[in-house]
Short mmCIF file of C-alpha atoms and ligand atoms in Angstrom, two decimals:
data_model
loop_
_atom_site.label_atom_id
_atom_site.label_comp_id
_atom_site.label_asym_id
_atom_site.label_seq_id
_atom_site.Cartn_x
_atom_site.Cartn_y
_atom_site.Cartn_z
CA MET W 1 23.53 -0.04 -3.58
CA PRO W 2 21.96 -3.27 -4.88
CA LEU W 3 19.34 -1.19 -6.63
CA HIS W 4 21.90 0.90 -8.50
CA VAL W 5 23.35 -2.29 -9.86
CA LEU W 6 19.98 -3.93 -10.49
CA LYS W 7 18.76 -0.96 -12.46
CA LEU W 8 21.68 -1.40 -14.85
CA LEU W 9 20.73 -5.01 -15.49
CA SER W 10 18.16 -6.16 -17.99
CA ALA W 11 16.27 -9.33 -18.72
CA ASP W 12 17.14 -9.11 -22.42
CA GLU W 13 20.93 -9.14 -22.46
CA PHE W 14 23.94 -9.86 -20.30
CA ARG W 15 25.97 -7.01 -18.86
CA SER W 16 29.47 -7.59 -17.58
CA GLY W 17 30.51 -6.86 -14.01
CA GLU W 18 33.35 -4.81 -15.42
CA GLU W 19 31.04 -2.54 -17.38
CA ILE W 20 28.74 -2.06 -14.38
CA SER W 21 31.65 -1.18 -12.11
CA ARG W 22 32.87 1.33 -14.70
CA VAL W 23 29.46 2.98 -15.14
CA LEU W 24 28.89 3.26 -11.39
CA ALA W 25 32.55 4.04 -10.63
CA VAL W 26 32.71 1.33 -7.97
CA SER W 27 34.91 -1.72 -7.53
CA ARG W 28 34.14 -5.11 -9.05
CA ALA W 29 33.83 -6.42 -5.49
CA SER W 30 31.05 -3.89 -4.77
CA VAL W 31 29.17 -5.07 -7.85
CA HIS W 32 29.62 -8.66 -6.74
CA ASN W 33 28.35 -7.85 -3.23
CA ALA W 34 25.37 -5.94 -4.60
CA VAL W 35 24.41 -8.92 -6.75
CA ALA W 36 24.73 -11.21 -3.73
CA ARG W 37 22.52 -8.93 -1.62
CA ALA W 38 19.94 -8.63 -4.39
CA ARG W 39 19.81 -12.42 -4.60
CA GLU W 40 19.27 -12.57 -0.84
CA MET W 41 16.31 -10.25 -1.37
CA GLY W 42 14.82 -12.76 -3.78
CA VAL W 43 15.92 -11.29 -7.11
CA ASP W 44 16.76 -14.01 -9.63
CA ILE W 45 20.00 -12.99 -11.37
CA GLN W 46 21.74 -15.23 -13.87
CA ALA W 47 25.53 -15.08 -14.00
CA VAL W 48 27.54 -16.56 -16.85
CA THR W 49 31.33 -16.46 -16.86
CA GLY W 50 32.63 -14.28 -19.65
CA ARG W 51 29.23 -12.68 -20.32
CA GLY W 52 28.16 -11.18 -17.00
CA TYR W 53 24.78 -10.82 -15.36
CA ARG W 54 21.22 -10.92 -16.60
CA LEU W 55 17.90 -10.63 -14.77
CA ALA W 56 15.66 -13.68 -14.94
CA ARG W 57 12.66 -11.38 -15.41
CA HIS W 58 11.82 -7.82 -16.23
CA TYR W 59 11.48 -5.27 -13.38
CA ASP W 60 9.36 -2.16 -13.79
CA TRP W 61 11.18 0.30 -11.55
CA LEU W 62 9.14 3.26 -10.41
CA ASP W 63 11.72 6.00 -10.99
CA ASP W 64 10.49 6.42 -14.51
CA PRO W 65 10.19 9.99 -15.88
CA ALA W 66 7.10 9.02 -17.91
CA LEU W 67 5.39 7.79 -14.74
CA ALA W 68 6.36 10.96 -12.85
CA ARG W 69 4.85 13.03 -15.68
CA GLU W 70 1.58 11.11 -15.60
CA VAL W 71 1.44 11.41 -11.82
CA ALA W 72 2.03 15.17 -12.19
CA ARG W 73 -0.84 15.35 -14.68
CA LEU W 74 -3.08 14.03 -11.89
CA GLY W 75 -1.88 16.89 -9.68
CA TYR W 76 0.60 15.02 -7.50
CA ALA W 77 4.39 15.24 -7.16
CA LEU W 78 6.06 11.82 -7.15
CA GLU W 79 9.38 11.08 -5.48
CA VAL W 80 10.78 7.57 -5.57
CA LEU W 81 13.42 6.33 -3.13
CA ASP W 82 15.32 3.10 -3.64
CA GLU W 83 15.39 2.20 0.03
CA VAL W 84 13.88 3.77 3.12
CA ASP W 85 12.77 2.64 6.57
CA SER W 86 9.15 3.68 6.05
CA THR W 87 7.64 6.12 3.55
CA ASN W 88 5.12 7.15 6.21
CA THR W 89 7.86 7.99 8.71
CA ARG W 90 9.74 10.05 6.14
CA LEU W 91 6.75 11.95 4.85
CA LEU W 92 5.44 12.59 8.35
CA ALA W 93 8.77 14.21 9.24
CA ARG W 94 8.21 16.68 6.40
CA VAL W 95 4.79 17.84 7.58
CA PRO W 96 5.98 20.57 9.98
CA SER W 97 8.61 21.86 7.56
CA GLY W 98 6.17 22.54 4.74
CA GLY W 99 5.71 19.12 3.08
CA GLU W 100 3.56 19.83 0.06
CA HIS W 101 -0.09 18.90 -0.32
CA ARG W 102 -0.30 15.88 -2.70
CA ALA W 103 3.34 14.89 -2.33
CA VAL W 104 3.74 11.17 -3.04
CA LEU W 105 6.72 9.32 -1.63
CA ALA W 106 7.22 5.80 -2.97
CA ALA W 107 9.97 3.32 -2.12
CA GLU W 108 11.23 0.30 -3.98
CA MET W 109 12.21 -1.19 -0.64
CA GLN W 110 11.15 -0.47 2.92
CA THR W 111 13.34 -1.78 5.69
CA GLY W 112 10.80 -0.91 8.41
CA GLY W 113 7.41 -0.90 6.71
CA ARG W 114 4.76 -0.26 9.36
CA GLY W 115 1.21 -1.56 9.52
CA ARG W 116 -1.71 -0.81 11.81
CA ARG W 117 -1.60 -1.93 15.43
CA GLY W 118 2.20 -2.04 15.54
CA ARG W 119 2.47 -4.71 12.85
CA THR W 120 5.09 -4.94 10.11
CA TRP W 121 4.22 -4.48 6.45
CA HIS W 122 6.13 -6.92 4.27
CA SER W 123 6.71 -6.59 0.55
CA ARG W 124 8.99 -8.13 -2.07
CA LEU W 125 11.33 -6.05 -4.19
CA GLY W 126 9.51 -5.28 -7.44
CA GLY W 127 6.43 -7.16 -6.29
CA GLY W 128 4.34 -4.50 -4.61
CA LEU W 129 3.66 -0.83 -4.13
CA THR W 130 4.68 0.92 -0.94
CA PHE W 131 3.98 4.64 -0.92
CA SER W 132 2.58 7.50 1.14
CA VAL W 133 0.57 10.54 0.14
CA LEU W 134 0.58 13.81 2.06
CA TRP W 135 -2.85 15.41 2.05
CA ARG W 136 -3.62 18.81 3.59
CA PHE W 137 -7.32 18.97 4.38
CA GLN W 138 -9.43 22.06 4.91
CA ARG W 139 -11.33 20.23 7.65
CA PRO W 140 -9.87 19.86 11.15
CA LEU W 141 -8.56 16.67 12.72
CA THR W 142 -11.87 16.13 14.52
CA ALA W 143 -13.66 15.89 11.17
CA LEU W 144 -11.47 13.20 9.63
CA SER W 145 -13.50 10.25 10.85
CA GLY W 146 -14.19 7.91 7.99
CA LEU W 147 -11.05 9.00 6.15
CA SER W 148 -9.47 5.56 6.28
CA LEU W 149 -12.66 4.02 4.92
CA ALA W 150 -12.77 6.57 2.12
CA VAL W 151 -9.16 5.74 1.19
CA GLY W 152 -10.03 2.04 1.26
CA LEU W 153 -12.81 2.72 -1.21
CA ALA W 154 -10.38 4.51 -3.52
CA LEU W 155 -8.12 1.46 -3.40
CA ALA W 156 -11.01 -0.90 -4.02
CA ARG W 157 -12.13 1.12 -7.04
CA ALA W 158 -8.60 1.08 -8.45
CA LEU W 159 -7.92 -2.62 -7.80
CA ALA W 160 -11.30 -3.57 -9.27
CA MET W 161 -10.03 -2.19 -12.59
CA HIS W 162 -7.49 -5.00 -12.77
CA GLY W 163 -8.19 -8.68 -12.81
CA GLY W 164 -11.97 -8.47 -12.50
CA ARG W 165 -11.98 -10.25 -9.18
CA ASP W 166 -14.20 -9.74 -6.17
CA VAL W 167 -12.78 -6.75 -4.25
CA ARG W 168 -14.11 -6.30 -0.71
CA LEU W 169 -13.43 -3.90 2.14
CA LYS W 170 -12.84 -5.30 5.57
CA TRP W 171 -13.63 -2.63 8.12
CA PRO W 172 -11.90 -0.37 8.82
CA ASN W 173 -9.72 -0.42 5.75
CA ASP W 174 -8.20 -3.70 4.55
CA VAL W 175 -8.73 -4.41 0.89
CA LEU W 176 -9.50 -8.07 0.21
CA LEU W 177 -9.31 -9.91 -3.07
CA GLU W 178 -11.30 -13.10 -2.91
CA GLY W 179 -10.91 -13.16 0.85
CA GLY W 180 -7.15 -12.53 1.09
CA LYS W 181 -5.66 -9.18 2.06
CA ALA W 182 -4.23 -7.44 -1.00
CA ALA W 183 -3.70 -3.94 0.38
CA GLY W 184 -3.45 -2.10 3.67
CA ILE W 185 -3.65 1.53 4.75
CA LEU W 186 -1.91 3.32 7.60
CA ILE W 187 -3.03 6.90 8.18
CA GLU W 188 -1.12 9.22 10.50
CA THR W 189 -2.39 12.72 11.15
CA GLN W 190 -1.22 16.05 12.46
CA GLY W 191 -3.27 19.11 13.24
CA ASP W 192 -5.47 20.70 15.84
CA VAL W 193 -9.17 21.18 16.37
CA LEU W 194 -9.30 24.58 14.68
CA ASN W 195 -7.12 24.39 11.60
CA GLY W 196 -7.04 22.10 8.60
CA ALA W 197 -5.53 18.71 9.39
CA THR W 198 -2.71 17.04 7.51
CA ALA W 199 -2.70 13.33 6.89
CA VAL W 200 0.04 11.03 5.72
CA ILE W 201 -1.76 8.20 4.00
CA GLY W 202 0.45 5.13 3.70
CA ILE W 203 -0.57 2.44 1.27
CA GLY W 204 0.87 -1.01 0.68
CA VAL W 205 -0.41 -3.14 -2.20
CA ASN W 206 0.55 -6.69 -3.15
CA VAL W 207 0.72 -6.42 -6.91
CA ARG W 208 2.56 -9.65 -7.67
CA ASP W 209 2.18 -12.84 -5.72
CA SER W 210 5.21 -14.79 -4.49
CA ARG W 211 5.83 -17.78 -2.31
CA GLU W 212 8.40 -15.82 -0.29
CA LEU W 213 5.88 -13.12 0.59
CA ARG W 214 3.27 -15.68 1.60
CA GLU W 215 5.86 -17.23 3.93
CA GLN W 216 6.45 -13.86 5.62
CA VAL W 217 2.84 -12.81 6.07
CA ASP W 218 0.89 -14.39 8.90
CA GLN W 219 -2.61 -13.96 7.52
CA ALA W 220 -4.56 -14.85 4.38
CA MET W 221 -3.13 -12.68 1.63
CA ALA W 222 -3.77 -12.04 -2.03
CA ALA W 223 -2.13 -10.17 -4.89
CA LEU W 224 -3.39 -8.57 -8.07
CA MET W 225 -1.21 -10.78 -10.29
CA PRO W 226 -0.71 -14.49 -9.78
CA GLY W 227 3.10 -14.47 -10.02
CA MET W 228 6.16 -12.26 -10.29
CA ASP W 229 6.04 -12.29 -14.11
CA GLY W 230 2.65 -10.66 -14.60
CA GLU W 231 2.39 -8.04 -17.31
CA LEU W 232 0.59 -5.43 -15.22
CA ALA W 233 2.93 -2.51 -14.51
CA ARG W 234 3.10 -1.31 -10.93
CA GLY W 235 3.13 2.25 -12.23
CA ARG W 236 -0.28 1.68 -13.85
CA VAL W 237 -1.70 0.52 -10.52
CA LEU W 238 -0.16 3.53 -8.75
CA LEU W 239 -1.77 5.90 -11.27
CA ASP W 240 -5.17 4.27 -10.90
CA ILE W 241 -4.98 4.51 -7.11
CA LEU W 242 -3.90 8.17 -7.17
CA SER W 243 -6.65 9.02 -9.61
CA ALA W 244 -9.30 7.33 -7.44
CA MET W 245 -7.88 9.08 -4.34
CA ASP W 246 -8.13 12.41 -6.12
CA ASP W 247 -11.85 11.90 -6.78
CA ILE W 248 -12.65 10.61 -3.33
CA LEU W 249 -10.48 12.80 -1.11
CA SER W 250 -11.42 16.06 -2.85
CA ARG W 251 -15.07 15.28 -2.13
CA PHE W 252 -14.33 13.90 1.34
CA ASP W 253 -12.77 17.25 2.29
CA VAL W 254 -16.07 19.01 1.56
CA GLU W 255 -18.67 16.41 2.50
CA GLY W 256 -16.95 13.86 4.73
CA PHE W 257 -17.59 10.12 4.51
CA ALA W 258 -21.41 10.18 4.21
CA PRO W 259 -21.62 10.31 0.38
CA PHE W 260 -19.44 7.18 0.14
CA ARG W 261 -21.30 5.16 2.74
CA GLU W 262 -23.53 3.23 0.36
CA GLU W 263 -20.77 2.27 -2.06
CA TRP W 264 -18.60 1.28 0.88
CA GLN W 265 -21.30 -0.95 2.32
CA ASP W 266 -21.85 -2.56 -1.08
CA ARG W 267 -18.23 -3.65 -0.95
CA MET W 268 -18.21 -4.54 2.74
CA ALA W 269 -16.72 -7.94 3.57
CA TRP W 270 -18.69 -10.26 5.88
CA ARG W 271 -21.78 -8.03 5.99
CA GLY W 272 -24.61 -9.86 7.73
CA GLU W 273 -22.18 -12.39 9.23
CA GLU W 274 -21.30 -12.92 12.86
CA VAL W 275 -17.96 -11.40 13.83
CA SER W 276 -15.99 -10.63 16.92
CA VAL W 277 -14.42 -7.23 17.49
CA GLU W 278 -11.20 -7.72 19.40
CA TYR W 279 -9.79 -4.88 21.48
CA THR W 280 -6.10 -4.61 22.35
CA ASN W 281 -6.97 -4.96 26.04
CA GLN W 282 -8.16 -8.52 25.27
CA THR W 283 -11.87 -7.72 25.55
CA ARG W 284 -14.18 -8.57 22.69
CA LEU W 285 -17.61 -7.78 21.38
CA ILE W 286 -19.61 -10.30 19.38
CA GLY W 287 -22.38 -9.42 16.95
CA VAL W 288 -23.55 -9.34 13.38
CA LEU W 289 -21.97 -6.88 10.94
CA ALA W 290 -24.79 -4.50 10.11
CA GLY W 291 -22.87 -1.87 8.17
CA VAL W 292 -21.23 1.49 8.88
CA ASP W 293 -22.73 4.78 10.00
CA PRO W 294 -22.37 8.07 8.04
CA SER W 295 -19.12 8.85 9.88
CA GLY W 296 -17.59 5.42 9.21
CA LEU W 297 -18.17 3.79 12.60
CA LEU W 298 -18.83 0.07 12.42
CA LEU W 299 -22.38 -0.90 13.33
CA LEU W 300 -22.60 -4.19 15.15
CA ARG W 301 -25.97 -5.79 15.88
CA THR W 302 -25.80 -7.33 19.36
CA PRO W 303 -28.44 -8.66 21.76
CA GLU W 304 -28.24 -5.24 23.47
CA GLY W 305 -28.97 -3.39 20.24
CA LEU W 306 -26.93 -1.69 17.50
CA MET W 307 -23.48 -0.82 18.85
CA PRO W 308 -21.18 1.69 17.11
CA VAL W 309 -17.49 0.66 17.10
CA HIS W 310 -14.56 3.08 16.66
CA SER W 311 -11.67 1.85 14.54
CA GLY W 312 -8.76 2.79 16.87
CA GLU W 313 -7.11 -0.29 18.29
CA VAL W 314 -9.53 -3.01 17.30
CA SER W 315 -9.46 -5.84 14.84
CA LEU W 316 -12.28 -7.77 13.31
CA ARG W 317 -12.50 -11.56 13.16
CA ARG W 318 -15.02 -13.69 11.41
CA ARG W 319 -16.70 -16.20 13.70
CA PRO W 320 -16.32 -19.80 12.56
C1 BTN Q 401 -1.94 -2.33 7.50
O1 BTN Q 401 -2.68 -3.00 6.77
O2 BTN Q 401 -1.67 -2.69 8.64
C2 BTN Q 401 -1.39 -1.06 6.95
C3 BTN Q 401 -0.22 -1.28 6.04
C4 BTN Q 401 0.35 -0.01 5.47
C5 BTN Q 401 1.65 -0.23 4.76
C6 BTN Q 401 2.13 1.01 4.04
S1 BTN Q 401 3.47 0.66 2.96
C7 BTN Q 401 3.75 2.35 2.71
C8 BTN Q 401 3.54 3.04 4.05
N1 BTN Q 401 4.77 3.05 4.82
C9 BTN Q 401 4.67 2.29 5.91
O3 BTN Q 401 5.58 2.12 6.73
N2 BTN Q 401 3.44 1.75 6.00
C10 BTN Q 401 2.61 2.16 4.90
#
């Protein structure tokens, strides 16, 4: 509901509560409540008696027919939901019932955004991109190793087009901008060892920075734009990511991760530095980040030799 109301508001002129309630065929009280909830979510709405409501800044909502057309030109089908628990959860539920290859489900708001290792993915309304892409591969589940790295590379290529800042990949697939995490990837797969696998590739990107988001996130973070007022349209970033994914995933399906290894390593964060690989069972492995192998495994140089590390349930920490 708040989004229906918000989408009727503009940053250029006031719109009265009465007019909004008439257009949406809801009570004035519902409009009032929607405005209150939107404010709770961090949206700055000005209210002036006798004139109505106005947004303090412009919002580039994603349910834009022009954006959907451009996405379609890239060979994807875009669906935008105002509010959903998690785009990954929703798209995953469609896999067995014929969810289409290259379906893209984006949400303006996620109430249960999920990250890797059971974490929560936070985003601010209008400040980021939260979407999932359904990809039906020819190759089986057992041949998807390196997929999350390949997707990370697509994100890095796309983000590097904006802002000209140093974009790095933290194994397995965090995208860092000048050291802070700007985007994350959560891949969930279905399939068996014989047939082509299906992946739901969930992507969260911090497009606009905000103090509120920094307060929610418990690690160093970054965003493409310094504040909520940046000119860069989220739709533009979405298109650039989908275009880079098209190039990379089409080739990945035929050749796997190997052809991307060198470019990935060129963008690798902390290469040559000492790190610790932390496992969920509290054990850890310490060594120097040597690179990745042709299937995307992390290569750690330890006193015992070069150790390959699987991504699964591990996280990487830089040693002080
Ligand atoms: C991570 O870095 O831990 C992965 C974050 C992935 C977040 C995205 S947002 C869209 C999609 N839906 C989810 O619930 N998660 C992914």
